[in-house]
mmCIF file of C-alpha atoms and ligand atoms in Angstrom:
data_model
loop_
_atom_site.group_PDB
_atom_site.id
_atom_site.type_symbol
_atom_site.label_atom_id
_atom_site.label_comp_id
_atom_site.label_asym_id
_atom_site.label_seq_id
_atom_site.Cartn_x
_atom_site.Cartn_y
_atom_site.Cartn_z
ATOM 1 C CA MET A 1 -11.239 -9.910 -11.306
ATOM 2 C CA LEU A 2 -8.357 -12.345 -10.649
ATOM 3 C CA THR A 3 -8.149 -14.331 -7.546
ATOM 4 C CA LEU A 4 -6.094 -13.643 -4.498
ATOM 5 C CA GLU A 5 -4.027 -16.735 -5.155
ATOM 6 C CA ARG A 6 -3.258 -15.377 -8.684
ATOM 7 C CA ALA A 7 -2.440 -11.989 -7.082
ATOM 8 C CA HIS A 8 0.116 -13.713 -4.801
ATOM 9 C CA GLN A 9 1.631 -15.614 -7.782
ATOM 10 C CA LEU A 10 2.030 -12.413 -9.734
ATOM 11 C CA LEU A 11 3.696 -10.619 -6.730
ATOM 12 C CA GLN A 12 6.143 -13.540 -6.444
ATOM 13 C CA GLN A 13 6.833 -13.489 -10.230
ATOM 14 C CA HIS A 14 7.564 -9.865 -10.492
ATOM 15 C CA LEU A 15 8.672 -8.725 -7.067
ATOM 16 C CA GLY A 16 9.881 -11.925 -5.393
ATOM 17 C CA ALA A 17 13.421 -10.758 -5.389
ATOM 18 C CA ASN A 18 12.706 -7.410 -3.776
ATOM 19 C CA GLU A 19 11.849 -8.158 -0.198
ATOM 20 C CA ALA A 20 10.961 -4.561 0.763
ATOM 21 C CA LEU A 21 8.557 -4.118 -2.156
ATOM 22 C CA ARG A 22 7.010 -7.551 -1.497
ATOM 23 C CA LYS A 23 6.259 -6.552 2.019
ATOM 24 C CA HIS A 24 5.022 -3.156 1.098
ATOM 25 C CA SER A 25 2.596 -4.760 -1.403
ATOM 26 C CA LEU A 26 1.397 -7.280 1.236
ATOM 27 C CA ALA A 27 0.962 -4.396 3.819
ATOM 28 C CA THR A 28 -0.887 -2.440 1.295
ATOM 29 C CA GLY A 29 -3.216 -5.393 0.450
ATOM 30 C CA ALA A 30 -3.977 -5.918 4.218
ATOM 31 C CA ILE A 31 -5.076 -2.215 4.655
ATOM 32 C CA MET A 32 -7.000 -2.230 1.437
ATOM 33 C CA LYS A 33 -8.819 -5.385 2.819
ATOM 34 C CA ALA A 34 -9.678 -3.461 5.981
ATOM 35 C CA LEU A 35 -11.005 -0.310 3.884
ATOM 36 C CA ALA A 36 -13.151 -2.567 1.758
ATOM 37 C CA ALA A 37 -14.727 -4.064 4.882
ATOM 38 C CA LYS A 38 -15.334 -0.775 6.206
ATOM 39 C CA PHE A 39 -17.053 0.385 3.040
ATOM 40 C CA GLY A 40 -18.861 -2.796 2.354
ATOM 41 C CA GLU A 41 -16.933 -3.384 -0.911
ATOM 42 C CA PRO A 42 -15.321 -6.643 -2.198
ATOM 43 C CA VAL A 43 -12.592 -7.543 0.320
ATOM 44 C CA ALA A 44 -10.738 -9.843 -1.786
ATOM 45 C CA ASP A 45 -10.707 -7.672 -4.745
ATOM 46 C CA TRP A 46 -9.573 -4.680 -2.854
ATOM 47 C CA GLU A 47 -6.845 -6.714 -1.124
ATOM 48 C CA ALA A 48 -5.643 -7.974 -4.573
ATOM 49 C CA LEU A 49 -5.461 -4.494 -5.790
ATOM 50 C CA GLY A 50 -3.208 -3.560 -2.926
ATOM 51 C CA ILE A 51 -0.875 -6.589 -3.500
ATOM 52 C CA LEU A 52 -0.546 -5.794 -7.170
ATOM 53 C CA HIS A 53 -0.316 -1.957 -7.442
ATOM 54 C CA ASP A 54 3.466 -1.901 -7.609
ATOM 55 C CA LEU A 55 4.006 -4.969 -9.712
ATOM 56 C CA ASP A 56 6.262 -3.133 -12.393
ATOM 57 C CA PHE A 57 8.313 -1.387 -9.875
ATOM 58 C CA GLU A 58 11.616 -3.154 -10.735
ATOM 59 C CA LEU A 59 11.008 -3.004 -14.548
ATOM 60 C CA THR A 60 10.249 0.943 -14.304
ATOM 61 C CA ARG A 61 12.967 1.802 -11.805
ATOM 62 C CA ASP A 62 14.622 4.147 -14.448
ATOM 63 C CA THR A 63 11.572 5.371 -16.058
ATOM 64 C CA PRO A 64 9.282 6.582 -13.315
ATOM 65 C CA ALA A 65 6.658 8.087 -15.500
ATOM 66 C CA ARG A 66 6.092 4.416 -16.770
ATOM 67 C CA HIS A 67 5.682 3.082 -13.276
ATOM 68 C CA ALA A 68 2.088 1.562 -13.073
ATOM 69 C CA LEU A 69 1.408 1.610 -16.692
ATOM 70 C CA GLU A 70 3.182 -1.684 -17.269
ATOM 71 C CA THR A 71 1.189 -3.058 -14.370
ATOM 72 C CA VAL A 72 -1.968 -1.986 -16.024
ATOM 73 C CA ALA A 73 -1.011 -3.683 -19.377
ATOM 74 C CA TRP A 74 -0.093 -7.018 -17.519
ATOM 75 C CA LEU A 75 -3.336 -6.931 -15.527
ATOM 76 C CA ARG A 76 -5.867 -6.094 -18.170
ATOM 77 C CA PRO A 77 -5.542 -9.489 -19.719
ATOM 78 C CA GLU A 78 -5.947 -11.054 -16.398
ATOM 79 C CA GLY A 79 -9.561 -9.614 -16.138
ATOM 80 C CA VAL A 80 -8.929 -6.861 -13.703
ATOM 81 C CA PRO A 81 -11.818 -4.311 -14.189
ATOM 82 C CA GLU A 82 -11.111 -0.920 -15.307
ATOM 83 C CA PRO A 83 -11.862 1.008 -12.074
ATOM 84 C CA TYR A 84 -9.046 -1.091 -10.364
ATOM 85 C CA LEU A 85 -6.607 -0.487 -13.343
ATOM 86 C CA GLU A 86 -7.406 3.142 -12.960
ATOM 87 C CA ALA A 87 -6.650 3.171 -9.281
ATOM 88 C CA ILE A 88 -3.128 1.624 -10.022
ATOM 89 C CA ARG A 89 -2.539 4.244 -12.782
ATOM 90 C CA ALA A 90 -3.498 7.105 -10.565
ATOM 91 C CA HIS A 91 -1.376 6.064 -7.597
ATOM 92 C CA ASN A 92 1.584 7.241 -9.665
ATOM 93 C CA GLU A 93 1.101 10.911 -10.170
ATOM 94 C CA ALA A 94 3.950 10.859 -12.777
ATOM 95 C CA THR A 95 1.703 9.065 -15.228
ATOM 96 C CA GLY A 96 -0.496 12.264 -15.335
ATOM 97 C CA ALA A 97 -3.475 10.444 -13.928
ATOM 98 C CA VAL A 98 -5.550 12.318 -11.281
ATOM 99 C CA ARG A 99 -7.275 10.439 -8.451
ATOM 100 C CA GLN A 100 -10.931 10.897 -8.599
ATOM 101 C CA ASP A 101 -12.674 7.893 -7.132
ATOM 102 C CA ARG A 102 -12.877 6.368 -3.660
ATOM 103 C CA LEU A 103 -10.926 3.367 -4.776
ATOM 104 C CA SER A 104 -7.910 5.619 -5.979
ATOM 105 C CA HIS A 105 -7.832 7.556 -2.859
ATOM 106 C CA ALA A 106 -7.996 4.478 -0.803
ATOM 107 C CA LEU A 107 -4.915 2.907 -2.615
ATOM 108 C CA ALA A 108 -2.848 6.123 -2.392
ATOM 109 C CA ALA A 109 -3.582 6.599 1.437
ATOM 110 C CA ALA A 110 -3.011 2.811 2.039
ATOM 111 C CA GLU A 111 0.127 2.299 0.177
ATOM 112 C CA SER A 112 1.681 5.498 1.734
ATOM 113 C CA ILE A 113 0.880 4.792 5.353
ATOM 114 C CA THR A 114 2.466 1.478 5.209
ATOM 115 C CA GLY A 115 5.916 3.180 5.153
ATOM 116 C CA LEU A 116 5.264 5.099 8.284
ATOM 117 C CA VAL A 117 3.950 2.119 10.254
ATOM 118 C CA MET A 118 7.045 0.223 9.285
ATOM 119 C CA ALA A 119 9.277 3.072 10.293
ATOM 120 C CA CYS A 120 7.371 3.616 13.567
ATOM 121 C CA THR A 121 7.702 -0.157 14.123
ATOM 122 C CA MET A 122 11.651 -0.334 13.468
ATOM 123 C CA VAL A 123 12.361 2.335 15.951
ATOM 124 C CA LEU A 124 10.625 0.390 18.942
ATOM 125 C CA PRO A 125 12.653 -1.805 21.032
ATOM 126 C CA ASP A 126 10.494 -4.777 20.552
ATOM 127 C CA ARG A 127 9.962 -4.060 16.897
ATOM 128 C CA GLN A 128 6.281 -5.191 17.164
ATOM 129 C CA ILE A 129 3.521 -3.469 14.929
ATOM 130 C CA ALA A 130 1.175 -4.053 17.818
ATOM 131 C CA SER A 131 3.303 -1.873 20.136
ATOM 132 C CA VAL A 132 3.086 1.241 17.797
ATOM 133 C CA LYS A 133 0.620 3.687 19.243
ATOM 134 C CA ALA A 134 -1.680 5.555 17.169
ATOM 135 C CA SER A 135 -0.706 8.843 18.960
ATOM 136 C CA SER A 136 2.976 8.372 18.150
ATOM 137 C CA LEU A 137 2.372 7.643 14.427
ATOM 138 C CA ARG A 138 0.143 10.630 14.461
ATOM 139 C CA LYS A 139 3.125 12.633 15.862
ATOM 140 C CA ARG A 140 5.683 11.118 13.435
ATOM 141 C CA MET A 141 3.374 12.405 10.510
ATOM 142 C CA LYS A 142 4.317 15.970 11.440
ATOM 143 C CA GLU A 143 8.174 15.177 11.624
ATOM 144 C CA LYS A 144 9.162 15.762 7.987
ATOM 145 C CA ALA A 145 12.572 14.269 8.468
ATOM 146 C CA PHE A 146 11.043 10.887 9.707
ATOM 147 C CA ALA A 147 10.442 8.542 6.959
ATOM 148 C CA ARG A 148 10.804 11.495 4.649
ATOM 149 C CA ASN A 149 9.859 9.603 1.450
ATOM 150 C CA VAL A 150 6.340 8.894 2.880
ATOM 151 C CA SER A 151 3.889 11.361 1.275
ATOM 152 C CA ARG A 152 1.811 12.852 4.131
ATOM 153 C CA GLU A 153 -0.531 14.314 1.455
ATOM 154 C CA ALA A 154 -1.452 10.948 0.162
ATOM 155 C CA ILE A 155 -2.105 9.594 3.478
ATOM 156 C CA MET A 156 -4.381 12.674 4.159
ATOM 157 C CA GLU A 157 -6.506 11.336 1.199
ATOM 158 C CA CYS A 158 -8.229 9.090 3.701
ATOM 159 C CA GLU A 159 -10.266 12.167 4.696
ATOM 160 C CA THR A 160 -11.201 12.688 0.962
ATOM 161 C CA ILE A 161 -13.054 9.399 1.365
ATOM 162 C CA GLY A 162 -14.627 10.124 4.674
ATOM 163 C CA ILE A 163 -12.175 8.488 7.051
ATOM 164 C CA PRO A 164 -10.611 10.813 9.717
ATOM 165 C CA LEU A 165 -6.937 10.473 10.030
ATOM 166 C CA ASP A 166 -7.010 9.024 13.554
ATOM 167 C CA GLU A 167 -9.528 6.412 12.474
ATOM 168 C CA PHE A 168 -7.336 5.560 9.474
ATOM 169 C CA ILE A 169 -4.286 5.200 11.614
ATOM 170 C CA VAL A 170 -5.977 2.842 13.851
ATOM 171 C CA LEU A 171 -7.382 0.895 10.864
ATOM 172 C CA SER A 172 -3.884 0.629 9.350
ATOM 173 C CA LEU A 173 -2.069 -0.515 12.511
ATOM 174 C CA ALA A 174 -4.807 -3.119 13.165
ATOM 175 C CA ALA A 175 -4.616 -4.326 9.554
ATOM 176 C CA MET A 176 -0.726 -4.697 9.547
ATOM 177 C CA ALA A 177 -0.238 -6.031 12.957
ATOM 178 C CA PRO A 178 -1.402 -9.626 12.014
ATOM 179 C CA LEU A 179 1.410 -9.671 9.456
ATOM 180 C CA GLN A 180 3.996 -8.995 11.884
ATOM 181 C CA ASP A 181 6.052 -12.257 11.074
ATOM 182 C CA VAL A 182 5.854 -11.543 7.436
ATOM 183 C CA LEU A 183 6.768 -7.844 7.607
ATOM 184 C CA ILE A 184 9.252 -7.804 10.313
ATOM 185 C CA THR A 185 11.993 -10.390 9.910
ATOM 186 C CA ARG A 186 12.916 -12.314 12.998
ATOM 187 C CA ALA A 187 16.583 -11.651 12.458
ATOM 188 C CA ALA A 188 16.101 -8.020 12.594
ATOM 189 C CA ALA A 189 14.005 -8.160 15.859
ATOM 190 C CA ALA A 190 15.833 -7.237 18.967
HETATM 191 FE FE1 LIG B 1 3.372 1.384 -3.402
#
């Protein structure tokens, strides 16, 4: 597996110009790290997977069925093991891949809940991730119009891997809160 340092380098190289995607990737990495710790899996490797999963997003903007496949092609020569490549492929259902293992479900759930955490943060007066209540995020899950692009079904895959939704929400908020200054720009703060 490549190092976290290399993962950050690749993120900068491919998504450095896309601030939103870069933040989404870092947030996904943070949640994957927390999930790995919970499962007793390699934390740095899971964090790297989160950071790297959308690497080809810019390149495949007009060819959504190719999204994730280019990333896999870039990462294989970097020594990223097959289960990690499979999780990347499977996070985009348009590739035809089906999520079958814990790593894949974890990635899908993690990358999806980041959008909801960000949206819940941005509607708060202080725009602090630490101020988002688990109960309000849970309520927002049921509001289809709120952060409508966030797949609630993918978030619910946390339960497929044995983590109740409430626990997953708490874990995700705790994982993202330390990235406050990276994820929420000061200029945007009230
Ligand atoms: Fe993503």
